[in-house]
PDB file of C-alpha atoms in Angstrom:
ATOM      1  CA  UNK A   1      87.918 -30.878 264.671  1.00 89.00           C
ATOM      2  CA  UNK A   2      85.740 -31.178 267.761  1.00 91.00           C
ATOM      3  CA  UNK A   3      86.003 -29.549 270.980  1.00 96.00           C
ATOM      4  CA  UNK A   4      88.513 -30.153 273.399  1.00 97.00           C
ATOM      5  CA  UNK A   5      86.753 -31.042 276.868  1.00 98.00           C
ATOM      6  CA  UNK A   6      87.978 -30.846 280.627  1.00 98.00           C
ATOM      7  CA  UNK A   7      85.947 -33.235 283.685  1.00 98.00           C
ATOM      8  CA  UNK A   8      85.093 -31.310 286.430  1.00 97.00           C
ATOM      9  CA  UNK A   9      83.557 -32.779 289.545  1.00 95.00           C
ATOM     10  CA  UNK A  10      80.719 -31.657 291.082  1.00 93.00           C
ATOM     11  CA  UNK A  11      80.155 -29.449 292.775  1.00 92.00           C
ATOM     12  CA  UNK A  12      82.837 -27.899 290.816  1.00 94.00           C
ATOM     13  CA  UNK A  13      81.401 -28.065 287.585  1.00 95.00           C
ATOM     14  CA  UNK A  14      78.116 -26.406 288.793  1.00 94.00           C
ATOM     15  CA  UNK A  15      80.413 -23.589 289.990  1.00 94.00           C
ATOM     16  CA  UNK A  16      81.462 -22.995 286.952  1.00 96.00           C
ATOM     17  CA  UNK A  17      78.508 -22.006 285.655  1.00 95.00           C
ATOM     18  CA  UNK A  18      77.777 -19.344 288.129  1.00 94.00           C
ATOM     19  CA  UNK A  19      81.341 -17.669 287.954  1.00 93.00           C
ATOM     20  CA  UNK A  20      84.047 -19.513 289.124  1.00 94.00           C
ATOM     21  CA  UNK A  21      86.474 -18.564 287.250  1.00 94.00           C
ATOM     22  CA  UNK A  22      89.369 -20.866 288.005  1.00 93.00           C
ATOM     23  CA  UNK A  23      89.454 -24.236 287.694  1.00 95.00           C
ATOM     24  CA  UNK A  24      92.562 -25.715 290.206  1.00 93.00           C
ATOM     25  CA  UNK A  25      94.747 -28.153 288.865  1.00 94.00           C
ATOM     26  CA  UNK A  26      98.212 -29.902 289.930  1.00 92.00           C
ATOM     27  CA  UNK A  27      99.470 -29.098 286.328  1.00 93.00           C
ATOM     28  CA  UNK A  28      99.540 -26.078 283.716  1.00 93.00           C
ATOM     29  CA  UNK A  29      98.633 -26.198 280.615  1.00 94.00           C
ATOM     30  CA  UNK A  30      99.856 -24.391 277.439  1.00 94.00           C
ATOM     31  CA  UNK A  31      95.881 -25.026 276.138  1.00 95.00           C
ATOM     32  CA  UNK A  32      94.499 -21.556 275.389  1.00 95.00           C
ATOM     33  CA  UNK A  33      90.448 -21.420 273.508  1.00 96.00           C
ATOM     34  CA  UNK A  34      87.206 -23.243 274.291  1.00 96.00           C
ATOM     35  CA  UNK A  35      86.866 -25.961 275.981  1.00 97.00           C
ATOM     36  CA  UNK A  36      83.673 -27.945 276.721  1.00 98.00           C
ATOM     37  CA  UNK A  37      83.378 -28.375 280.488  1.00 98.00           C
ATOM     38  CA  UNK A  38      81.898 -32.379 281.679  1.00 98.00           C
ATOM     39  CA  UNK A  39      80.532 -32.150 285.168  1.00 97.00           C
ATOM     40  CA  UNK A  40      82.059 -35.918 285.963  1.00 96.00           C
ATOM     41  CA  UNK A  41      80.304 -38.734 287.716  1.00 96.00           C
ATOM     42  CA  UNK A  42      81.721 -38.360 290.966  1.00 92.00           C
ATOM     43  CA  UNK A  43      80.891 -35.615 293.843  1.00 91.00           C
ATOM     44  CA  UNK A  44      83.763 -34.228 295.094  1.00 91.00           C
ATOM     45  CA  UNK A  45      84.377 -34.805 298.477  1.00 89.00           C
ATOM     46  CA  UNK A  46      83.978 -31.868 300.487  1.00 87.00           C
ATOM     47  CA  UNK A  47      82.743 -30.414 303.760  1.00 86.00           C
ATOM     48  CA  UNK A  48      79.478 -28.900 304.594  1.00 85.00           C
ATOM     49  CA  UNK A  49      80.858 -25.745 305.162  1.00 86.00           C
ATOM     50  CA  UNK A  50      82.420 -25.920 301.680  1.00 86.00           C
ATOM     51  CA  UNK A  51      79.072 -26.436 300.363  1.00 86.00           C
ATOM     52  CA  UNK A  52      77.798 -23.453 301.688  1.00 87.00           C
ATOM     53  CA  UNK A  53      80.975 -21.659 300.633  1.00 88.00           C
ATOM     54  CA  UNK A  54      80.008 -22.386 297.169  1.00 89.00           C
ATOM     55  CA  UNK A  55      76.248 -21.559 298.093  1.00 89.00           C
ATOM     56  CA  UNK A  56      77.059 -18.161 298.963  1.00 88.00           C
ATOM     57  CA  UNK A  57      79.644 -17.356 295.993  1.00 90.00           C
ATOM     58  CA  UNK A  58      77.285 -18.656 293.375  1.00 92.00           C
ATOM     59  CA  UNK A  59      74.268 -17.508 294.748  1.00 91.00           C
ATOM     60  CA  UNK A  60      72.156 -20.749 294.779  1.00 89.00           C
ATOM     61  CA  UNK A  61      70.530 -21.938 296.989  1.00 83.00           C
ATOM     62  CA  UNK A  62      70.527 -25.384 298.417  1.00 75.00           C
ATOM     63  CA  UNK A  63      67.449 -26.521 296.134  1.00 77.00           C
ATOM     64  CA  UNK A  64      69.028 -24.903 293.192  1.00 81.00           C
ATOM     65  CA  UNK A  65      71.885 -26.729 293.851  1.00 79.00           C
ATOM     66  CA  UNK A  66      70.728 -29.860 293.709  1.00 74.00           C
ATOM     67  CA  UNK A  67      68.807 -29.428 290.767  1.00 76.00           C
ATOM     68  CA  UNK A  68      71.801 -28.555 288.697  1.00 81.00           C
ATOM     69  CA  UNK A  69      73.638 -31.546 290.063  1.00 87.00           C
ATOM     70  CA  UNK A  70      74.450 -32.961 286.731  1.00 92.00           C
ATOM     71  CA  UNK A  71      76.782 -35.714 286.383  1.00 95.00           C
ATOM     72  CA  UNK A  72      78.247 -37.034 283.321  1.00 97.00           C
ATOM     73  CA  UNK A  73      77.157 -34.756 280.893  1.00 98.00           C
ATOM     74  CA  UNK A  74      79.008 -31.398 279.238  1.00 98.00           C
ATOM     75  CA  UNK A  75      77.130 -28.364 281.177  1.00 97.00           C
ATOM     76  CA  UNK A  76      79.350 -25.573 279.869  1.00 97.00           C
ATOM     77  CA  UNK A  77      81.685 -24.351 277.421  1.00 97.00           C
ATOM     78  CA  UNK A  78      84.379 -21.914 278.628  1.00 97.00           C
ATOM     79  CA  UNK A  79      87.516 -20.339 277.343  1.00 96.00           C
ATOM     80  CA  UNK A  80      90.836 -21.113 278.741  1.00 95.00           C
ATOM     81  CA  UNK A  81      92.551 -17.520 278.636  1.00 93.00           C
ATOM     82  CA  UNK A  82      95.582 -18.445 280.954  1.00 90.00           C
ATOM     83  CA  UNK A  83      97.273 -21.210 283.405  1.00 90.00           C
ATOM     84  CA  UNK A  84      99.719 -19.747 286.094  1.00 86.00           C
ATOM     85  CA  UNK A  85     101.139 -21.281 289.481  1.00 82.00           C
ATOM     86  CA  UNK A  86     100.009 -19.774 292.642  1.00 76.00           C
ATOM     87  CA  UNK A  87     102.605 -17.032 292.835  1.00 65.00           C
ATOM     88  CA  UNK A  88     103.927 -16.913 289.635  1.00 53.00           C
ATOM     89  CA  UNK A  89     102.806 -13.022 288.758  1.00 50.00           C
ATOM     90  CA  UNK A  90     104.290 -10.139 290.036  1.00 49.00           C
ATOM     91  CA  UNK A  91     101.886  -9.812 292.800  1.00 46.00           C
ATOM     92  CA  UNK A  92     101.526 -13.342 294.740  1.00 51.00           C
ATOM     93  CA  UNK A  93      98.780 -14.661 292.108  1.00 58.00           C
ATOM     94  CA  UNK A  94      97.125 -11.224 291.632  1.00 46.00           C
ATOM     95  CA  UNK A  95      95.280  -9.564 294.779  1.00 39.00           C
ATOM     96  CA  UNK A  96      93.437 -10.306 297.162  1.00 39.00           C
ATOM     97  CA  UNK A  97      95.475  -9.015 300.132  1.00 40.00           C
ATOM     98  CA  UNK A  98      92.460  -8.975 303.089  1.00 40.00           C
ATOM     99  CA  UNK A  99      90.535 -12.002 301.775  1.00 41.00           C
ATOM    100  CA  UNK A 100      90.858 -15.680 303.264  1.00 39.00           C
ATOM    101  CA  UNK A 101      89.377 -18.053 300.963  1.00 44.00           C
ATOM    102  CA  UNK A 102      87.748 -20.232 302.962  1.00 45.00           C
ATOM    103  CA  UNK A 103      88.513 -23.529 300.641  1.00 46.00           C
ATOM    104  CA  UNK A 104      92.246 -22.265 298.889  1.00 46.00           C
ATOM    105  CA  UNK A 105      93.348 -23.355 302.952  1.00 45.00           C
ATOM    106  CA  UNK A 106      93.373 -19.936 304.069  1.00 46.00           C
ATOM    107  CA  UNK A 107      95.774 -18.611 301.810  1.00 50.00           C
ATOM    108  CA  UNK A 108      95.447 -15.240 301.126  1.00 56.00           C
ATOM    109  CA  UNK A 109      97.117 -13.155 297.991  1.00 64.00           C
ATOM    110  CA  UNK A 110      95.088 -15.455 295.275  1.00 73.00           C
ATOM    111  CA  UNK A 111      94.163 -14.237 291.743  1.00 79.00           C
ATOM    112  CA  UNK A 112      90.572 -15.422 292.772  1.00 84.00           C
ATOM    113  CA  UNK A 113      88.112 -16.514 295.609  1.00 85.00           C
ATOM    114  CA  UNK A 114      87.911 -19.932 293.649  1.00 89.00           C
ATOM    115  CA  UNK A 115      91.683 -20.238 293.473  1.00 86.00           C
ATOM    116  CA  UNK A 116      93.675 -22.707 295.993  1.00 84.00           C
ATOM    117  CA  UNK A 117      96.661 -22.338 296.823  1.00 80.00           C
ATOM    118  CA  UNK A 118      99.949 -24.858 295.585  1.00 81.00           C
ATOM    119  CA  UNK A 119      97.876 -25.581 292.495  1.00 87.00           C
ATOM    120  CA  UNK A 120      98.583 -24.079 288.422  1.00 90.00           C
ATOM    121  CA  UNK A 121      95.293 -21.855 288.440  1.00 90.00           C
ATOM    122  CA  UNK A 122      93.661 -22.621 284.920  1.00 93.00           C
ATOM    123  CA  UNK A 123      91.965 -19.040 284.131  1.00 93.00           C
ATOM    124  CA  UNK A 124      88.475 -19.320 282.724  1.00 95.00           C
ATOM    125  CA  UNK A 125      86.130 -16.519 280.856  1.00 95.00           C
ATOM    126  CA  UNK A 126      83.250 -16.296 278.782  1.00 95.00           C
ATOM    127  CA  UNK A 127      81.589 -19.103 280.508  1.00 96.00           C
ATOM    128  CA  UNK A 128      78.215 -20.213 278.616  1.00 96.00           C
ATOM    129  CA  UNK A 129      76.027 -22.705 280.753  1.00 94.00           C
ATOM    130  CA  UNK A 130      74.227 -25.401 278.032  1.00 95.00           C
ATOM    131  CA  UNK A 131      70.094 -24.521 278.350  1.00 93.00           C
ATOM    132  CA  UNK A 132      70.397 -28.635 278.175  1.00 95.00           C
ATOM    133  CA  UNK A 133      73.484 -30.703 279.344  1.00 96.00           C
ATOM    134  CA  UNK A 134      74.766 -33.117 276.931  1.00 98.00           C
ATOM    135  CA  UNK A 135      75.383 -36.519 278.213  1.00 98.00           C
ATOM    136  CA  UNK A 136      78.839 -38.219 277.809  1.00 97.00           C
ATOM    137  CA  UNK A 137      81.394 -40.471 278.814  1.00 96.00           C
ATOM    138  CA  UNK A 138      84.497 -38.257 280.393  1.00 96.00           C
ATOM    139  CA  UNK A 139      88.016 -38.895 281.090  1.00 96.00           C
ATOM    140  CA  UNK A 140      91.369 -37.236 282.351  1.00 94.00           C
ATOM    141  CA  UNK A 141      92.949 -33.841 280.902  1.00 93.00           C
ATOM    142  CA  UNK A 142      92.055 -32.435 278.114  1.00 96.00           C
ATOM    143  CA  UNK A 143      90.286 -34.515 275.528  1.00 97.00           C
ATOM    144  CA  UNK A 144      87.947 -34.304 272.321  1.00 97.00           C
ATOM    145  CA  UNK A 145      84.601 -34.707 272.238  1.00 98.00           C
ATOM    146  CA  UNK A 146      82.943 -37.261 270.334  1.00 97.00           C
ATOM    147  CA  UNK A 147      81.380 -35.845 267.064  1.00 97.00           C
ATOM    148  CA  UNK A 148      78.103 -36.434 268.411  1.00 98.00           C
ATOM    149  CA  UNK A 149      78.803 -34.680 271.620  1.00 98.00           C
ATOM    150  CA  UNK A 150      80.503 -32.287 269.655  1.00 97.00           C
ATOM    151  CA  UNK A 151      77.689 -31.256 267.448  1.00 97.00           C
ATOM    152  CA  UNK A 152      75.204 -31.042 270.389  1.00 97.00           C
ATOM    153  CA  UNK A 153      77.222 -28.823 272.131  1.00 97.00           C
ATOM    154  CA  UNK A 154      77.645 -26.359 268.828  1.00 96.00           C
ATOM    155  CA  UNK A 155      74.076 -26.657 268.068  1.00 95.00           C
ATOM    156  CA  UNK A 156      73.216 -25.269 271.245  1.00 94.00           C
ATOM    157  CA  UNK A 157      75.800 -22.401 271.153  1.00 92.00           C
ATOM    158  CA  UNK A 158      74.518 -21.538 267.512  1.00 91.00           C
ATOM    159  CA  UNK A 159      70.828 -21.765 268.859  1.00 88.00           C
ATOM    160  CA  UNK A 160      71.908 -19.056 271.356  1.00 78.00           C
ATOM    161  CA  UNK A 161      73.840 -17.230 268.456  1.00 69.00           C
ATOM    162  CA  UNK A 162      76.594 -17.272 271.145  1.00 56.00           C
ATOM    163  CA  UNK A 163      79.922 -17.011 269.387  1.00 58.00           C
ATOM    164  CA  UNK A 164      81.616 -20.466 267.701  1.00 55.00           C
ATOM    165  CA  UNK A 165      84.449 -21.725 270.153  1.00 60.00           C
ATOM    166  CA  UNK A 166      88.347 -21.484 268.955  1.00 56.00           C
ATOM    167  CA  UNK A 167      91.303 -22.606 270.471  1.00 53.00           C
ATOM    168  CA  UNK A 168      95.236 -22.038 269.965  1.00 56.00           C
ATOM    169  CA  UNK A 169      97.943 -23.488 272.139  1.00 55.00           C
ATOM    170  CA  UNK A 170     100.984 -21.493 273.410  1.00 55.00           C
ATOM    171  CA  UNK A 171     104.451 -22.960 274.433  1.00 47.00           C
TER     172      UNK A 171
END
């Protein structure tokens, strides 16, 4: 079966590979393994100062940025280890009691820098960037990969002897 696959906008999707390690969504899901992540054709529309936000958190700079502005193509493959609300756990959504996050509209309390608040927090881990995107046609949700896609993706992960992805679903 192939993988199942998530669109992500840029600059989201770039993000991803350099350690954000929530992906904010306005539902949960019960999904739990790897998932292929598709940096989607569209640029998410964001400020300037969000930008630099992202800049500073992944480390790359502006140039580096745009160089790894890929857009419909898979960049990543991630595992899904857990989907909560924002302040669903004991502590409001984990930590974070001193730090406002610039872009989660200055919410404080968040399980992580990337999180925003009002939105199911999709927790992400083992995050392997592709050496070589993949190109492909994305869509909403979760979603398989085309076999092609699919056996792109793998090759690259085996190439990298980087574990082979799994997946279970809870609930």
């Amino acid at each position: 079966m192939t993988l199942r696959a998530l669109s992500v906008k840029q600059p989201w999707s770039t993000a991803i590979c350099h350690g954000k390690n929530v992906e904010n969504r306005s539902r949960p899901t019960h999904f739990r393994g790897t998932v292929a992540i598709h940096a989607s054709k569209t640029f998410d529309d964001v400020s300037p100062a969000t930008l630099d936000w992202i800049a500073e958190m992944t480390g790359l700079t502006p140039r580096q940025a745009a160089q790894q502005d890929v857009r419909g193509a898979v960049v990543a493959v991630a595992e899904i280890v857990g989907c909560h609300e924002d302040g669903d756990l004991d502590v409001p959504c984990g930590g974070y009691d001193d730090q406002v996050i610039p872009y989660g509209l200055g919410a404080t309390n968040l399980c992580s820098p990337w999180a925003v608040a009002g939105q199911w927090h999709w927790q992400l881990a083992n995050v392997r960037a592709l050496a070589e995107p993949v190109p492909c046609k994305g869509a909403l949700g979760l979603w398989r990969l085309p076999a092609e896609v699919d056996e792109a993706v793998r090759a690259q992960l085996v190439a990298r002897s980087i574990n082979t992805p799994t997946e279970t679903t809870h609930g």
